Coordinates of C-alpha atoms in Angstrom, one line a residue:
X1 CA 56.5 -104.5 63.6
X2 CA 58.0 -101.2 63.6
X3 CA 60.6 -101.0 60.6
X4 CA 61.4 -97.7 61.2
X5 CA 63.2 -99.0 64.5
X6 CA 65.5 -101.1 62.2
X7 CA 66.5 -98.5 59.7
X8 CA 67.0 -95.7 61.8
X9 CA 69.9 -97.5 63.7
X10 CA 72.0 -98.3 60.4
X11 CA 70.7 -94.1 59.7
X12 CA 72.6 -93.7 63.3
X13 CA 75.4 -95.8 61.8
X14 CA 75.8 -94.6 58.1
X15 CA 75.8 -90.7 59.9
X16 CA 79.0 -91.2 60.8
X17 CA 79.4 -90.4 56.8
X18 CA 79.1 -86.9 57.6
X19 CA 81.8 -86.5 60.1
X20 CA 84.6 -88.3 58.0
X21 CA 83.4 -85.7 54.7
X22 CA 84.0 -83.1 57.2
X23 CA 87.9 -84.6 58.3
X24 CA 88.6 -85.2 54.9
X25 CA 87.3 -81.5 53.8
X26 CA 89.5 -80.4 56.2
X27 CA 92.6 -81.8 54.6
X28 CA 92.6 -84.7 56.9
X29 CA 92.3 -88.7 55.1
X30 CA 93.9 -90.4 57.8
X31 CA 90.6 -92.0 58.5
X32 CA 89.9 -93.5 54.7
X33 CA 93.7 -94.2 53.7
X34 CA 94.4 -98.0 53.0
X35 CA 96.2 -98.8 55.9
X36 CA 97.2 -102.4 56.4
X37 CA 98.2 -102.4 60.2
X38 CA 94.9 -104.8 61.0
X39 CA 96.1 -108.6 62.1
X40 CA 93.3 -111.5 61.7
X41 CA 93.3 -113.6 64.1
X42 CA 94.5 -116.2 62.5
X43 CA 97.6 -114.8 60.2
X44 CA 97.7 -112.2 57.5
X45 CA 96.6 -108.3 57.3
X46 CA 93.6 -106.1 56.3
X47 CA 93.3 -102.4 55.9
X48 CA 92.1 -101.0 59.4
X49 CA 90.1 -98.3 57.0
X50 CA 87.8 -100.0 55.0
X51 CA 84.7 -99.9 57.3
X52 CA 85.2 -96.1 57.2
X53 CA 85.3 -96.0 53.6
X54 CA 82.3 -98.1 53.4
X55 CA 80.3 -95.6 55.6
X56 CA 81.5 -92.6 53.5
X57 CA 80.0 -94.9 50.8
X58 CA 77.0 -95.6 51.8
X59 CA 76.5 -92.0 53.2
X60 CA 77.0 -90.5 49.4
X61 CA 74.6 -93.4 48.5
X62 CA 71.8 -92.0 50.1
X63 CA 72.5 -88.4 50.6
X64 CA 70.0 -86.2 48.2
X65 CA 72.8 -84.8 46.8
X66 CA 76.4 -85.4 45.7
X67 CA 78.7 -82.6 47.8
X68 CA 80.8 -80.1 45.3
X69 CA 84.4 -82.3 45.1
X70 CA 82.2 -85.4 44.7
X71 CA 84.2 -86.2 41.7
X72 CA 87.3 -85.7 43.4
X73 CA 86.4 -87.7 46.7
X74 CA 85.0 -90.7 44.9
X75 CA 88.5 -91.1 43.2
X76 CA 90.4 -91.0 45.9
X77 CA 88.0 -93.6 48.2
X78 CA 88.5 -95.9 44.8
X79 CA 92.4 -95.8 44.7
X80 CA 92.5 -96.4 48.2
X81 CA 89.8 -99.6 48.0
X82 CA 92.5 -101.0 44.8
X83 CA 95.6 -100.2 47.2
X84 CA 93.3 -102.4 49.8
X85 CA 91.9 -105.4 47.9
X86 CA 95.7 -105.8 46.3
X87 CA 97.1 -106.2 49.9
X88 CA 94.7 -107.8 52.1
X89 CA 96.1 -111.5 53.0
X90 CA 92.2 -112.9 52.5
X91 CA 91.7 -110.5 49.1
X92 CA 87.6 -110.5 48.7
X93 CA 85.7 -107.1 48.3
X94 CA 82.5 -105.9 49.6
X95 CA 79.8 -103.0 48.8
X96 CA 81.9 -99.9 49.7
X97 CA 83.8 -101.1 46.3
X98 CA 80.5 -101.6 44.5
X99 CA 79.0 -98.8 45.5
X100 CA 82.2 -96.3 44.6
X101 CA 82.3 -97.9 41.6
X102 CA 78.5 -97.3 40.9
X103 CA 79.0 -93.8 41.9
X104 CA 81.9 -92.6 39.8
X105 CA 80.5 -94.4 36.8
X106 CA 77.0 -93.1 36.7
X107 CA 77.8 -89.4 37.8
X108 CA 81.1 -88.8 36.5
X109 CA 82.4 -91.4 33.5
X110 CA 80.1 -90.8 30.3
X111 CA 83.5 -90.3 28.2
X112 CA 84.9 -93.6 29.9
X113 CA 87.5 -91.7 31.9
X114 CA 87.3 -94.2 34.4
X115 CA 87.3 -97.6 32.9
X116 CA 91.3 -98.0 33.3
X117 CA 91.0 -97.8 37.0
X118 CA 87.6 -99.7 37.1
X119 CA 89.9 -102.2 35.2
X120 CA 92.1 -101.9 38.1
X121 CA 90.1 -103.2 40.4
X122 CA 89.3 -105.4 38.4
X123 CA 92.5 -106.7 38.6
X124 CA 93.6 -106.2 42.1
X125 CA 93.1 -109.6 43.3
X126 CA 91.6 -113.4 42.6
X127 CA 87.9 -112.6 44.5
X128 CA 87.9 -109.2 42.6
X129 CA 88.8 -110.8 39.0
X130 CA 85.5 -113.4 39.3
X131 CA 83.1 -111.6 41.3
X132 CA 83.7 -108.0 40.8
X133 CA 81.6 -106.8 37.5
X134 CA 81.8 -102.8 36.9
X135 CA 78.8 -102.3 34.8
X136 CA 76.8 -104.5 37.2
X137 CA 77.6 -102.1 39.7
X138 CA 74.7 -99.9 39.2
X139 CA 72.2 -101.9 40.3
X140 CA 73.3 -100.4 44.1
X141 CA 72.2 -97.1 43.2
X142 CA 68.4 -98.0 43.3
X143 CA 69.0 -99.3 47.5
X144 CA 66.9 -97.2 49.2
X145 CA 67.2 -97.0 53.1
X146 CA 63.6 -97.0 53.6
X147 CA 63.0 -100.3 51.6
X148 CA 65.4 -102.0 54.1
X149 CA 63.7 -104.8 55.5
X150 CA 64.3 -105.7 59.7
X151 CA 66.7 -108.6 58.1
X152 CA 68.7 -106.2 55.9
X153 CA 69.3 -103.6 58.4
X154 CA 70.2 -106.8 61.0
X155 CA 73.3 -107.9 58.0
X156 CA 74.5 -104.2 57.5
X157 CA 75.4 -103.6 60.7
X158 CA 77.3 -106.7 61.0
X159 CA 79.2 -105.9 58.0
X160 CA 80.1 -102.5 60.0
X161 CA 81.1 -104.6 62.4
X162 CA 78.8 -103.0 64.8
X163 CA 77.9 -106.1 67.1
X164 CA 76.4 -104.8 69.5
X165 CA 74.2 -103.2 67.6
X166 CA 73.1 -105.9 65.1
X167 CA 72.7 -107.9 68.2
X168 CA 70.3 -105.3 69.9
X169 CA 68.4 -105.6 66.2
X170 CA 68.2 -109.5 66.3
X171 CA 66.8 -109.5 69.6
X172 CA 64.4 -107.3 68.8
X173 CA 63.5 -109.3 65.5
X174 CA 62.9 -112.6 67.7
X175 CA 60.5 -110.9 69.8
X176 CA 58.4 -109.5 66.6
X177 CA 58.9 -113.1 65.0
X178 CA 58.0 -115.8 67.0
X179 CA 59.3 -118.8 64.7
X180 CA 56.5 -121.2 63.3
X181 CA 58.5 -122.3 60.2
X182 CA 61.4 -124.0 59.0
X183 CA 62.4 -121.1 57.5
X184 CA 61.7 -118.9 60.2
X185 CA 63.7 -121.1 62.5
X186 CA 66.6 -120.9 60.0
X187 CA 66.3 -117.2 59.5
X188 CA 66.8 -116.7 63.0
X189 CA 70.0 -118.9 63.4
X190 CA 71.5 -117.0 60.2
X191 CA 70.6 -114.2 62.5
X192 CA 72.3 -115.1 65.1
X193 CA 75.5 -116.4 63.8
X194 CA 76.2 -113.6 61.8
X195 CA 76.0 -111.1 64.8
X196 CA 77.4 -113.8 67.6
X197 CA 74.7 -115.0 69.4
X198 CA 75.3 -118.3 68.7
X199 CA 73.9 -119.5 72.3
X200 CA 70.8 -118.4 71.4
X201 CA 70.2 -120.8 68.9
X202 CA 69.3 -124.3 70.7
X203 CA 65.3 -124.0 71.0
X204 CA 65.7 -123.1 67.2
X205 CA 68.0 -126.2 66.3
X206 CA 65.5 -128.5 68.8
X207 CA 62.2 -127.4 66.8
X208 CA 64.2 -128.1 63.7
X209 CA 65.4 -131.7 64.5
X210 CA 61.7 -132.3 65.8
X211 CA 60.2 -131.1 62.4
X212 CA 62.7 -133.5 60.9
X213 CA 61.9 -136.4 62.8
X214 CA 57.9 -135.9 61.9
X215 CA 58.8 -136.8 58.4
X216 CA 61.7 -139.4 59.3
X217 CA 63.6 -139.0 56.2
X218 CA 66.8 -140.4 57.2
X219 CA 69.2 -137.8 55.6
X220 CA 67.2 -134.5 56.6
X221 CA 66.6 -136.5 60.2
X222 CA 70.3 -137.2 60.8
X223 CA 71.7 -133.7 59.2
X224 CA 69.1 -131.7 61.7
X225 CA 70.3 -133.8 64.4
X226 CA 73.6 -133.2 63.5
X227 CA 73.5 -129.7 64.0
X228 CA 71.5 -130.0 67.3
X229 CA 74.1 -132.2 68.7
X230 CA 77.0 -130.0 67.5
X231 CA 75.3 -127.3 69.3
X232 CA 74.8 -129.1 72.4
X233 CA 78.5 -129.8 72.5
X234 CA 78.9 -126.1 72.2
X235 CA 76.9 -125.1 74.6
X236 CA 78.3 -127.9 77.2
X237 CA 75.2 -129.7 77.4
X238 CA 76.9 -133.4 77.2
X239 CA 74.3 -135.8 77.9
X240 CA 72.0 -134.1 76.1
X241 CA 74.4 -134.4 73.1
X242 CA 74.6 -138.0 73.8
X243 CA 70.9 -138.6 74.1
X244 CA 69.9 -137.0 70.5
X245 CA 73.4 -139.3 69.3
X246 CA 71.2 -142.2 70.3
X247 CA 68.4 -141.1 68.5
X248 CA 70.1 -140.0 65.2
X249 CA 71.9 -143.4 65.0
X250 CA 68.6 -145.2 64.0
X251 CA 68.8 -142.8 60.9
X252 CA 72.2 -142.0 60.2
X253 CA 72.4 -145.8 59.4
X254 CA 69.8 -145.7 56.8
X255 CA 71.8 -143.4 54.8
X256 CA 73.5 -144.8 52.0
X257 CA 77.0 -144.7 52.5
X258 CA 77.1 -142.7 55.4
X259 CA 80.3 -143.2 56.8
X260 CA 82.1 -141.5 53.5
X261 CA 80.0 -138.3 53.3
X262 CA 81.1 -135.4 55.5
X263 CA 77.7 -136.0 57.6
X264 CA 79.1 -139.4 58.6
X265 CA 82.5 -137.8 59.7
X266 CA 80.9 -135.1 61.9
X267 CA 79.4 -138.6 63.9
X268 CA 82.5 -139.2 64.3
X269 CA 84.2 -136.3 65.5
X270 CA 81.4 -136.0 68.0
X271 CA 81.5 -139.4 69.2
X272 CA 85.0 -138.6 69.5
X273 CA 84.3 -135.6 71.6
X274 CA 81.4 -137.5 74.5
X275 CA 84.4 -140.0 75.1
X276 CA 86.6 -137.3 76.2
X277 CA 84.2 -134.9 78.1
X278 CA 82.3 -138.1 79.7
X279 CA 84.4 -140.1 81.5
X280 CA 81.5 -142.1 82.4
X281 CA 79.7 -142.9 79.4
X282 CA 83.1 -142.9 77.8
X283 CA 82.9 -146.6 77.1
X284 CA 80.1 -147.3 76.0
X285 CA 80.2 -144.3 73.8
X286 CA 83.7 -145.5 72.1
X287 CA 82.2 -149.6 71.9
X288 CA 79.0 -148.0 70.0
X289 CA 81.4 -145.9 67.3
X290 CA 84.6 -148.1 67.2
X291 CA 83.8 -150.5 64.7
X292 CA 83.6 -147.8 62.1
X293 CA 85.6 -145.2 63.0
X294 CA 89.0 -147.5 63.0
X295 CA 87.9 -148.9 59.4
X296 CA 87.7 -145.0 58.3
X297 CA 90.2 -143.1 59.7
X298 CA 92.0 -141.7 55.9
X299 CA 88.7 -139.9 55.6
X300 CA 88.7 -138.2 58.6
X301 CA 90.1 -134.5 58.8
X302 CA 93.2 -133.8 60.9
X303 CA 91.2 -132.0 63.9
X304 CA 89.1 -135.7 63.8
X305 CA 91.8 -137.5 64.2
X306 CA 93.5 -136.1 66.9
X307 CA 89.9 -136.2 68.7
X308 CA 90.1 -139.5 68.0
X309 CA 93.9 -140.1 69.4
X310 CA 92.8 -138.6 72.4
X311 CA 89.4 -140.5 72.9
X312 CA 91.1 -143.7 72.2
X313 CA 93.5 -143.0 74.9
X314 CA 91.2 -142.0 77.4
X315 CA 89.9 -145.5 76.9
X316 CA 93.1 -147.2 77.3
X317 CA 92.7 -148.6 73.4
X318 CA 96.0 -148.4 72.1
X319 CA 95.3 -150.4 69.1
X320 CA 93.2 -147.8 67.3
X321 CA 94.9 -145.1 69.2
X322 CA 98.1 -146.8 66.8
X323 CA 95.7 -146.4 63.6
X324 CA 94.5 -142.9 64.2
X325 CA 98.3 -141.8 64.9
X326 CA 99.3 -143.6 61.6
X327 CA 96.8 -142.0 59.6
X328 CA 97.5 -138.4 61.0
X329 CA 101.1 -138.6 60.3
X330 CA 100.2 -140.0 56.6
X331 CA 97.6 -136.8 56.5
X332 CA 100.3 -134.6 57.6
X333 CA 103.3 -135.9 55.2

């Protein structure tokens, strides 16, 4: 396996360093400035500027030598990571704090200069208070790029948010690891999820869920199962979904108190699911998870539930179509 391949695409990708030091040289920071105009999906805002910061980071990391207004630079990159981390809706931090951090302290802060706006950060926001440790910093500074392993190089580029990229990488690392283990298996789904390939992850889930069923404990049986059926869904592979549901029920039932853990409840949201997207299994499929699913449904999360509402009336069932609705409006008080 060629490592070099690995680590010279995050080189490609940290080079970009050098062209930002050159903007911001030039009396240009619009590129590293916090600048909260990013929207997540789902609500809330983030600084369209961190990955750039992080680059610069990472660049100064592990250039041989620290440019002339190093000092200078390193403080500004840090007051703009605080003015981040205090507004971004979902807080958290990352390395490109870490690493600024490390930085300024080890080159620049023997008298302590510094400690009032490490203290800062410190402070900016919940994730940052419990997680982020100044002194601990410096462990960063001994990351060297050619001690990158395929797998590290694979989770850098994802958190540059350089997709394509990562995914080129993970491809790549398949072909040069052909899974044999467990771990292998799950090292390759990690893979995968983190740089969305997601629907390259079913032969993985089925060798799992066999390995499982070799040793027929009934919790590590129906958990891998679980996951293979979940991914079936996903993929839109319905009756193979429903097959693996018949198998896991032999084991899922062997599991002490199955119905109340959230293993039991993903059963149920996928038995809810088969109803709707087979019509002609739907049935048989609602007769086989009924029984339990209407004597349960205040530990079922909301998205459950309305699965289940609309299962039960695709069935014409408007008793437990009643229960479901009576529990989701007792959820949602």
């Amino acid at each position: 396996m060629d490592e070099n391949f690995y680590r010279n695409a995050v080189r490609m990708a940290v080079s970009k360093g050098e062209e930002l030091l050159e903007q911001i040289n030039c009396g240009d920071v619009s590129q590293v400035r916090c600048d909260m105009s990013g929207e997540y999906k789902g609500g809330g805002f983030y600084d369209v500027n961190s990955l750039n910061r992080l680059i610069i980071a990472r660049y100064l990391l592990w250039s041989e030598k620290m440019p002339d207004n190093a000092e200078e630079l390193l403080y500004m990159l840090m007051e703009e990571e605080i003015s981040a981390r205090k507004s971004d809706s979902f807080q958290g931090f990352g390395d490109g704090l870490k690493i600024l951090t490390a930085l300024l302290d080890h080159y620049y802060n023997e008298d302590g200069r510094y400690d009032g706006l490490f203290h800062q950060a410190k402070d900016a926001n919940f994730d940052t208070a419990c997680g982020y440790e100044p002194k601990q910093c410096g462990k960063i500074l001994s990351e060297r790029i050619d001690e990158l392993s395929p797998v590290d190089c694979i989770f850098m580029l994802t958190d540059l948010e350089l997709y394509d990229e990562a995914g080129k990488l993970a491809e790549k690392y398949a072909e040069d690891n052909p899974p044999k283990t467990e771990y292998d298996h799950k090292m390759l789904i990690c893979i995968n999820n983190f740089t969305g390939r997601k629907q390259f992850n079913l032969p993985y889930y089925e060798a799992l869920a066999d390995m499982k069923l070799e040793r027929e404990d009934p919790w590590e049986v129906s958990s891998a199962l679980s996951d293979l059926i979940d991914a079936y869904i996903r993929s839109g592979e319905y009756n193979k979904a429903y097959l693996a549901m018949g198998r896991a029920r032999v084991y899922l039932f062997k599991v002490s108190e199955w119905n109340e853990c959230g293993l039991g409840r993903n059963y149920f949201e996928y038995a809810a699911e088969l109803v709707c997207t087979m019509p002609e299994k739907a049935r048989s499929i609602w007769e086989e998870w009924r029984y339990f699913s209407v004597k349960f449904p205040d530990d079922m999360s909301i998205n459950c539930l309305k699965k289940h509402i609309r299962a039960a009336e695709a069935v014409g069932d408007t008793e437990a179509t009643h229960i479901f609705r009576s529990a989701l409006d007792k959820t949602m008080e």
